[in-house]
mmCIF file of C-alpha atoms and ligand atoms in Angstrom:
data_model
loop_
_atom_site.group_PDB
_atom_site.id
_atom_site.type_symbol
_atom_site.label_atom_id
_atom_site.label_comp_id
_atom_site.label_asym_id
_atom_site.label_seq_id
_atom_site.Cartn_x
_atom_site.Cartn_y
_atom_site.Cartn_z
ATOM 1 C CA UNK A 1 192.965 82.289 2.986
ATOM 2 C CA UNK A 2 194.771 83.087 -0.311
ATOM 3 C CA UNK A 3 196.190 86.232 1.319
ATOM 4 C CA UNK A 4 198.964 86.470 -1.249
ATOM 5 C CA UNK A 5 198.193 89.542 -3.436
ATOM 6 C CA UNK A 6 200.074 88.101 -6.410
ATOM 7 C CA UNK A 7 197.083 85.956 -7.407
ATOM 8 C CA UNK A 8 194.863 89.049 -7.706
ATOM 9 C CA UNK A 9 197.518 91.086 -9.493
ATOM 10 C CA UNK A 10 197.967 88.430 -12.152
ATOM 11 C CA UNK A 11 194.218 87.824 -12.460
ATOM 12 C CA UNK A 12 193.639 91.557 -12.932
ATOM 13 C CA UNK A 13 196.382 91.750 -15.583
ATOM 14 C CA UNK A 14 194.833 88.830 -17.480
ATOM 15 C CA UNK A 15 191.299 90.171 -17.243
ATOM 16 C CA UNK A 16 192.445 93.374 -18.932
ATOM 17 C CA UNK A 17 193.852 91.308 -21.803
ATOM 18 C CA UNK A 18 190.726 89.324 -22.544
ATOM 19 C CA UNK A 19 191.250 86.322 -20.278
ATOM 20 C CA UNK A 20 187.902 86.690 -18.564
ATOM 21 C CA UNK A 21 184.531 84.958 -18.385
ATOM 22 C CA UNK A 22 185.954 81.439 -18.754
ATOM 23 C CA UNK A 23 184.104 78.838 -16.717
ATOM 24 C CA UNK A 24 186.462 75.891 -17.040
ATOM 25 C CA UNK A 25 190.223 75.585 -16.980
ATOM 26 C CA UNK A 26 192.334 72.910 -18.634
ATOM 27 C CA UNK A 27 195.968 72.074 -17.986
ATOM 28 C CA UNK A 28 197.465 70.324 -20.997
ATOM 29 C CA UNK A 29 200.240 67.862 -20.224
ATOM 30 C CA UNK A 30 202.948 66.445 -22.463
ATOM 31 C CA UNK A 31 201.548 65.700 -25.907
ATOM 32 C CA UNK A 32 198.128 67.256 -25.201
ATOM 33 C CA UNK A 33 199.078 70.711 -26.584
ATOM 34 C CA UNK A 34 197.317 70.083 -29.898
ATOM 35 C CA UNK A 35 193.959 70.336 -28.084
ATOM 36 C CA UNK A 36 194.271 74.089 -28.666
ATOM 37 C CA UNK A 37 193.826 73.468 -32.428
ATOM 38 C CA UNK A 38 190.198 72.598 -31.638
ATOM 39 C CA UNK A 39 189.536 76.065 -30.148
ATOM 40 C CA UNK A 40 188.675 79.479 -31.466
ATOM 41 C CA UNK A 41 191.457 81.430 -29.749
ATOM 42 C CA UNK A 42 190.491 84.828 -28.260
ATOM 43 C CA UNK A 43 193.654 85.575 -26.289
ATOM 44 C CA UNK A 44 197.103 84.030 -25.970
ATOM 45 C CA UNK A 45 200.150 84.992 -23.907
ATOM 46 C CA UNK A 46 203.447 83.132 -23.489
ATOM 47 C CA UNK A 47 204.094 82.498 -19.787
ATOM 48 C CA UNK A 48 207.156 84.813 -19.607
ATOM 49 C CA UNK A 49 204.858 87.757 -20.437
ATOM 50 C CA UNK A 50 202.536 87.091 -17.479
ATOM 51 C CA UNK A 51 203.413 88.801 -14.179
ATOM 52 C CA UNK A 52 204.366 86.464 -11.308
ATOM 53 C CA UNK A 53 204.285 83.365 -13.515
ATOM 54 C CA UNK A 54 207.310 81.155 -12.854
ATOM 55 C CA UNK A 55 210.301 81.977 -15.041
ATOM 56 C CA UNK A 56 211.305 79.006 -17.160
ATOM 57 C CA UNK A 57 214.978 78.132 -17.182
ATOM 58 C CA UNK A 58 214.495 75.679 -20.045
ATOM 59 C CA UNK A 59 213.526 77.512 -23.259
ATOM 60 C CA UNK A 60 211.848 74.389 -24.677
ATOM 61 C CA UNK A 61 209.494 74.225 -21.743
ATOM 62 C CA UNK A 62 207.961 77.677 -22.237
ATOM 63 C CA UNK A 63 204.208 77.427 -22.655
ATOM 64 C CA UNK A 64 201.200 79.610 -23.355
ATOM 65 C CA UNK A 65 198.135 80.678 -21.513
ATOM 66 C CA UNK A 66 195.244 80.557 -23.968
ATOM 67 C CA UNK A 67 191.670 81.764 -23.689
ATOM 68 C CA UNK A 68 189.476 80.198 -26.324
ATOM 69 C CA UNK A 69 186.058 78.884 -27.194
ATOM 70 C CA UNK A 70 185.005 75.298 -27.725
ATOM 71 C CA UNK A 71 181.515 75.349 -29.180
ATOM 72 C CA UNK A 72 180.874 78.767 -27.696
ATOM 73 C CA UNK A 73 182.080 77.768 -24.247
ATOM 74 C CA UNK A 74 184.944 79.859 -22.928
ATOM 75 C CA UNK A 75 187.927 77.961 -21.575
ATOM 76 C CA UNK A 76 191.216 78.988 -20.017
ATOM 77 C CA UNK A 77 193.983 76.662 -21.121
ATOM 78 C CA UNK A 78 197.506 76.113 -19.869
ATOM 79 C CA UNK A 79 199.403 74.828 -22.884
ATOM 80 C CA UNK A 80 202.323 73.388 -20.957
ATOM 81 C CA UNK A 81 202.918 73.427 -17.221
ATOM 82 C CA UNK A 82 205.569 73.751 -14.533
ATOM 83 C CA UNK A 83 207.043 70.619 -12.934
ATOM 84 C CA UNK A 84 208.640 70.086 -9.542
ATOM 85 C CA UNK A 85 211.534 68.285 -11.268
ATOM 86 C CA UNK A 86 212.455 71.541 -13.027
ATOM 87 C CA UNK A 87 213.258 72.947 -9.607
ATOM 88 C CA UNK A 88 210.060 74.930 -9.016
ATOM 89 C CA UNK A 89 208.625 74.880 -5.501
ATOM 90 C CA UNK A 90 204.966 73.871 -4.962
ATOM 91 C CA UNK A 91 204.005 77.568 -4.758
ATOM 92 C CA UNK A 92 205.226 78.126 -8.338
ATOM 93 C CA UNK A 93 203.803 74.924 -9.811
ATOM 94 C CA UNK A 94 200.358 75.694 -8.387
ATOM 95 C CA UNK A 95 200.381 79.476 -8.908
ATOM 96 C CA UNK A 96 198.397 79.409 -12.197
ATOM 97 C CA UNK A 97 195.647 77.402 -10.492
ATOM 98 C CA UNK A 98 195.278 80.083 -7.820
ATOM 99 C CA UNK A 99 194.991 82.657 -10.600
ATOM 100 C CA UNK A 100 192.341 80.593 -12.393
ATOM 101 C CA UNK A 101 190.381 80.460 -9.158
ATOM 102 C CA UNK A 102 190.622 84.248 -8.889
ATOM 103 C CA UNK A 103 189.353 84.527 -12.475
ATOM 104 C CA UNK A 104 186.183 82.730 -11.415
ATOM 105 C CA UNK A 105 186.916 79.290 -12.798
ATOM 106 C CA UNK A 106 185.058 76.566 -10.901
ATOM 107 C CA UNK A 107 185.927 73.483 -12.988
ATOM 108 C CA UNK A 108 189.464 72.286 -13.709
ATOM 109 C CA UNK A 109 190.506 69.425 -15.998
ATOM 110 C CA UNK A 110 194.127 68.371 -15.511
ATOM 111 C CA UNK A 111 195.844 66.113 -18.061
ATOM 112 C CA UNK A 112 199.156 64.282 -18.166
ATOM 113 C CA UNK A 113 201.177 61.598 -19.851
ATOM 114 C CA UNK A 114 201.618 58.593 -17.592
ATOM 115 C CA UNK A 115 203.286 55.217 -17.471
ATOM 116 C CA UNK A 116 200.874 52.265 -17.259
ATOM 117 C CA UNK A 117 201.122 49.977 -14.218
ATOM 118 C CA UNK A 118 197.804 48.156 -14.603
ATOM 119 C CA UNK A 119 198.555 45.154 -16.860
ATOM 120 C CA UNK A 120 195.161 45.578 -18.525
ATOM 121 C CA UNK A 121 196.130 48.942 -20.024
ATOM 122 C CA UNK A 122 197.702 49.589 -23.436
ATOM 123 C CA UNK A 123 199.603 52.661 -24.699
ATOM 124 C CA UNK A 124 197.193 55.323 -25.939
ATOM 125 C CA UNK A 125 194.526 54.506 -23.339
ATOM 126 C CA UNK A 126 192.894 57.441 -21.556
ATOM 127 C CA UNK A 127 192.496 56.938 -17.803
ATOM 128 C CA UNK A 128 190.163 58.967 -15.622
ATOM 129 C CA UNK A 129 191.794 59.526 -12.228
ATOM 130 C CA UNK A 130 189.738 58.340 -9.252
ATOM 131 C CA UNK A 131 192.363 59.065 -6.617
ATOM 132 C CA UNK A 132 196.096 59.581 -6.252
ATOM 133 C CA UNK A 133 199.161 58.484 -4.315
ATOM 134 C CA UNK A 134 201.898 60.834 -3.108
ATOM 135 C CA UNK A 135 204.933 58.794 -2.072
ATOM 136 C CA UNK A 136 207.541 61.532 -2.049
ATOM 137 C CA UNK A 137 207.676 62.198 1.666
ATOM 138 C CA UNK A 138 206.038 65.604 1.496
ATOM 139 C CA UNK A 139 202.741 67.248 0.766
ATOM 140 C CA UNK A 140 201.895 68.443 -2.729
ATOM 141 C CA UNK A 141 201.271 71.885 -1.193
ATOM 142 C CA UNK A 142 204.270 72.214 1.123
ATOM 143 C CA UNK A 143 204.897 75.887 1.886
ATOM 144 C CA UNK A 144 201.328 76.917 1.099
ATOM 145 C CA UNK A 145 199.858 76.055 4.491
ATOM 146 C CA UNK A 146 199.033 79.708 5.188
ATOM 147 C CA UNK A 147 197.493 80.315 1.793
ATOM 148 C CA UNK A 148 195.054 77.500 1.130
ATOM 149 C CA UNK A 149 192.703 75.587 3.409
ATOM 150 C CA UNK A 150 193.940 72.204 4.563
ATOM 151 C CA UNK A 151 191.938 69.460 2.878
ATOM 152 C CA UNK A 152 192.150 65.992 1.387
ATOM 153 C CA UNK A 153 192.490 66.386 -2.397
ATOM 154 C CA UNK A 154 189.630 64.788 -4.269
ATOM 155 C CA UNK A 155 188.346 64.273 -7.767
ATOM 156 C CA UNK A 156 184.790 65.008 -8.853
ATOM 157 C CA UNK A 157 182.686 61.880 -8.866
ATOM 158 C CA UNK A 158 180.086 63.657 -10.979
ATOM 159 C CA UNK A 159 182.568 64.611 -13.714
ATOM 160 C CA UNK A 160 184.101 61.137 -13.721
ATOM 161 C CA UNK A 161 180.712 59.426 -13.955
ATOM 162 C CA UNK A 162 179.677 61.771 -16.732
ATOM 163 C CA UNK A 163 182.841 61.006 -18.696
ATOM 164 C CA UNK A 164 182.067 57.301 -18.453
ATOM 165 C CA UNK A 165 178.467 57.716 -19.509
ATOM 166 C CA UNK A 166 179.486 59.773 -22.552
ATOM 167 C CA UNK A 167 182.334 57.434 -23.477
ATOM 168 C CA UNK A 168 180.042 54.395 -23.217
ATOM 169 C CA UNK A 169 177.427 56.056 -25.435
ATOM 170 C CA UNK A 170 180.181 56.610 -28.022
ATOM 171 C CA UNK A 171 181.741 53.164 -27.545
ATOM 172 C CA UNK A 172 184.928 54.983 -26.679
ATOM 173 C CA UNK A 173 187.240 52.943 -24.447
ATOM 174 C CA UNK A 174 188.004 54.746 -21.182
ATOM 175 C CA UNK A 175 189.940 53.468 -18.170
ATOM 176 C CA UNK A 176 189.873 54.562 -14.564
ATOM 177 C CA UNK A 177 192.295 54.172 -11.714
ATOM 178 C CA UNK A 178 194.707 55.483 -9.123
ATOM 179 C CA UNK A 179 197.513 57.790 -10.263
ATOM 180 C CA UNK A 180 200.878 57.813 -8.470
ATOM 181 C CA UNK A 181 203.144 60.835 -8.500
ATOM 182 C CA UNK A 182 206.922 60.488 -8.767
ATOM 183 C CA UNK A 183 209.296 63.431 -8.953
ATOM 184 C CA UNK A 184 211.194 62.423 -12.111
ATOM 185 C CA UNK A 185 212.614 63.489 -14.453
ATOM 186 C CA UNK A 186 214.054 59.980 -14.803
ATOM 187 C CA UNK A 187 211.547 57.206 -15.436
ATOM 188 C CA UNK A 188 211.053 54.768 -12.575
ATOM 189 C CA UNK A 189 213.404 51.935 -11.710
ATOM 190 C CA UNK A 190 212.086 48.344 -11.854
ATOM 191 C CA UNK A 191 211.983 48.297 -8.037
ATOM 192 C CA UNK A 192 209.956 51.522 -7.960
ATOM 193 C CA UNK A 193 207.558 50.138 -10.548
ATOM 194 C CA UNK A 194 207.076 46.987 -8.458
ATOM 195 C CA UNK A 195 206.461 49.134 -5.370
ATOM 196 C CA UNK A 196 203.936 51.375 -7.123
ATOM 197 C CA UNK A 197 201.991 48.371 -8.399
ATOM 198 C CA UNK A 198 201.864 46.837 -4.930
ATOM 199 C CA UNK A 199 200.815 50.196 -3.487
ATOM 200 C CA UNK A 200 197.718 50.149 -5.680
ATOM 201 C CA UNK A 201 198.643 52.542 -8.483
ATOM 202 C CA UNK A 202 197.323 51.995 -12.011
ATOM 203 C CA UNK A 203 199.513 54.658 -13.614
ATOM 204 C CA UNK A 204 202.438 56.925 -12.706
ATOM 205 C CA UNK A 205 203.178 60.524 -13.696
ATOM 206 C CA UNK A 206 205.596 63.351 -12.832
ATOM 207 C CA UNK A 207 202.974 66.099 -12.713
ATOM 208 C CA UNK A 208 199.307 66.892 -12.023
ATOM 209 C CA UNK A 209 199.024 66.166 -8.321
ATOM 210 C CA UNK A 210 200.127 69.638 -7.088
ATOM 211 C CA UNK A 211 197.641 71.399 -9.356
ATOM 212 C CA UNK A 212 194.863 68.995 -8.383
ATOM 213 C CA UNK A 213 195.615 69.479 -4.682
ATOM 214 C CA UNK A 214 195.514 73.267 -5.072
ATOM 215 C CA UNK A 215 192.279 73.331 -7.091
ATOM 216 C CA UNK A 216 190.616 70.900 -4.736
ATOM 217 C CA UNK A 217 191.656 72.930 -1.672
ATOM 218 C CA UNK A 218 190.139 76.018 -3.294
ATOM 219 C CA UNK A 219 186.817 74.242 -3.772
ATOM 220 C CA UNK A 220 186.971 73.732 -7.523
ATOM 221 C CA UNK A 221 185.520 70.586 -9.079
ATOM 222 C CA UNK A 222 188.487 68.693 -10.455
ATOM 223 C CA UNK A 223 188.956 65.984 -13.023
ATOM 224 C CA UNK A 224 192.233 64.258 -13.905
ATOM 225 C CA UNK A 225 192.821 62.471 -17.199
ATOM 226 C CA UNK A 226 196.002 60.519 -17.912
ATOM 227 C CA UNK A 227 197.083 59.245 -21.274
ATOM 228 C CA UNK A 228 199.000 55.997 -20.928
ATOM 229 C CA UNK A 229 202.071 56.866 -22.977
ATOM 230 C CA UNK A 230 204.019 53.671 -22.293
ATOM 231 C CA UNK A 231 203.650 50.517 -20.246
ATOM 232 C CA UNK A 232 205.895 50.097 -17.193
ATOM 233 C CA UNK A 233 204.929 46.424 -16.786
ATOM 234 C CA UNK A 234 204.681 43.465 -19.155
ATOM 235 C CA UNK A 235 207.050 41.557 -21.370
ATOM 236 C CA UNK A 236 207.728 44.050 -24.139
ATOM 237 C CA UNK A 237 209.083 47.251 -22.645
ATOM 238 C CA UNK A 238 211.398 49.130 -25.004
ATOM 239 C CA UNK A 239 213.245 52.154 -23.571
ATOM 240 C CA UNK A 240 210.960 55.192 -23.495
ATOM 241 C CA UNK A 241 211.925 58.588 -24.886
ATOM 242 C CA UNK A 242 210.215 61.970 -24.622
ATOM 243 C CA UNK A 243 209.511 61.696 -28.373
ATOM 244 C CA UNK A 244 207.731 58.327 -27.901
ATOM 245 C CA UNK A 245 205.585 59.873 -25.181
ATOM 246 C CA UNK A 246 204.701 62.867 -27.394
ATOM 247 C CA UNK A 247 203.775 60.602 -30.316
ATOM 248 C CA UNK A 248 201.574 58.210 -28.325
ATOM 249 C CA UNK A 249 199.722 60.968 -26.474
ATOM 250 C CA UNK A 250 199.376 62.901 -29.739
ATOM 251 C CA UNK A 251 197.358 60.012 -31.169
ATOM 252 C CA UNK A 252 194.934 60.158 -28.210
ATOM 253 C CA UNK A 253 194.308 63.918 -28.305
ATOM 254 C CA UNK A 254 191.407 63.770 -30.770
ATOM 255 C CA UNK A 255 189.634 61.248 -28.521
ATOM 256 C CA UNK A 256 190.238 63.511 -25.526
ATOM 257 C CA UNK A 257 188.957 66.543 -27.461
ATOM 258 C CA UNK A 258 185.768 64.720 -28.487
ATOM 259 C CA UNK A 259 185.115 63.849 -24.861
ATOM 260 C CA UNK A 260 185.680 67.446 -23.724
ATOM 261 C CA UNK A 261 183.505 68.848 -26.495
ATOM 262 C CA UNK A 262 180.596 66.757 -25.281
ATOM 263 C CA UNK A 263 181.244 66.955 -21.585
ATOM 264 C CA UNK A 264 182.175 70.550 -20.816
ATOM 265 C CA UNK A 265 178.878 72.168 -21.849
ATOM 266 C CA UNK A 266 177.142 69.852 -19.381
ATOM 267 C CA UNK A 267 179.344 70.692 -16.395
ATOM 268 C CA UNK A 268 180.516 74.268 -16.787
ATOM 269 C CA UNK A 269 179.383 76.954 -14.459
ATOM 270 C CA UNK A 270 177.919 74.529 -11.968
ATOM 271 C CA UNK A 271 179.577 74.759 -8.571
ATOM 272 C CA UNK A 272 180.765 71.567 -6.874
ATOM 273 C CA UNK A 273 177.852 69.794 -5.236
ATOM 274 C CA UNK A 274 177.527 68.046 -1.928
ATOM 275 C CA UNK A 275 178.551 64.419 -2.152
ATOM 276 C CA UNK A 276 180.439 65.108 -5.367
ATOM 277 C CA UNK A 277 183.760 63.852 -4.081
ATOM 278 C CA UNK A 278 185.647 60.652 -3.744
ATOM 279 C CA UNK A 279 186.535 60.497 -0.097
ATOM 280 C CA UNK A 280 190.250 60.147 0.640
HETATM 281 N N1 HPA B 1 206.653 57.342 -15.626
HETATM 282 C C1 HPA B 1 206.383 58.565 -15.171
HETATM 283 N N2 HPA B 1 205.873 59.522 -15.933
HETATM 284 C C2 HPA B 1 205.606 59.222 -17.217
HETATM 285 C C3 HPA B 1 205.874 57.955 -17.753
HETATM 286 C C4 HPA B 1 206.420 56.952 -16.907
HETATM 287 O O1 HPA B 1 206.688 55.817 -17.326
HETATM 288 N N3 HPA B 1 205.498 57.985 -19.058
HETATM 289 C C5 HPA B 1 205.009 59.227 -19.298
HETATM 290 N N4 HPA B 1 205.077 59.983 -18.193
#
């Protein structure tokens, strides 16, 4: 499996530039970029300078790969990601995760901005992802059948439980639920929102699921954290803009960073354990 030599070529390139010895990876979604301010940065490269990384057609969307330390713990961070709605195939969207795997990373935290479907949520809430829904008529890893083992994507029960224990000890509110994936880039229609709610989703996003599916197939322990940027249900639903999403998530980043600062030292370097998965 993972016969494609591009993963190794990129991993080798990054190792030579100081992107080595990280134990956990983080993918920072819309509005989460400021998490990097909490790190001591050891290495940083814009995506266009990394071999085989997808080429961005939208200048604004260019991101950085960052290797940095949080309390002495080395992390590999994607500051910005690639979305299917930008036209990238699953192989491109998930490529950085394959590279992280090759760099020895065993724990991946994937973040995103999401619309709230659970009426008990409010904007700014952080939601730990227990499971996800793909309703787009295809697999998150279409085209990668020869490269990664076939498996049911799953989220680490151990990481999720730990997040809740730490949040409770801090009296930090934390939600949990099922995340639905929609292609975007338009926000959902009222009929789609009604469907997603009936299907059992608590939140909806345009990202995350491909990277989670890839990491999970490669045997990494995976955690998903959504920030509820706006509510899709309820009486008061003003039109949402990208700027609104950025602002609301931006206010939750310090809470997210506190959680990571306390949690990552407890989980890093430990391989996934038996029984550590929500079954599909
Ligand atoms: N829908 C999908 N993705 C999102 C939303 C939403 O309402 N808000 C932020 N990301």
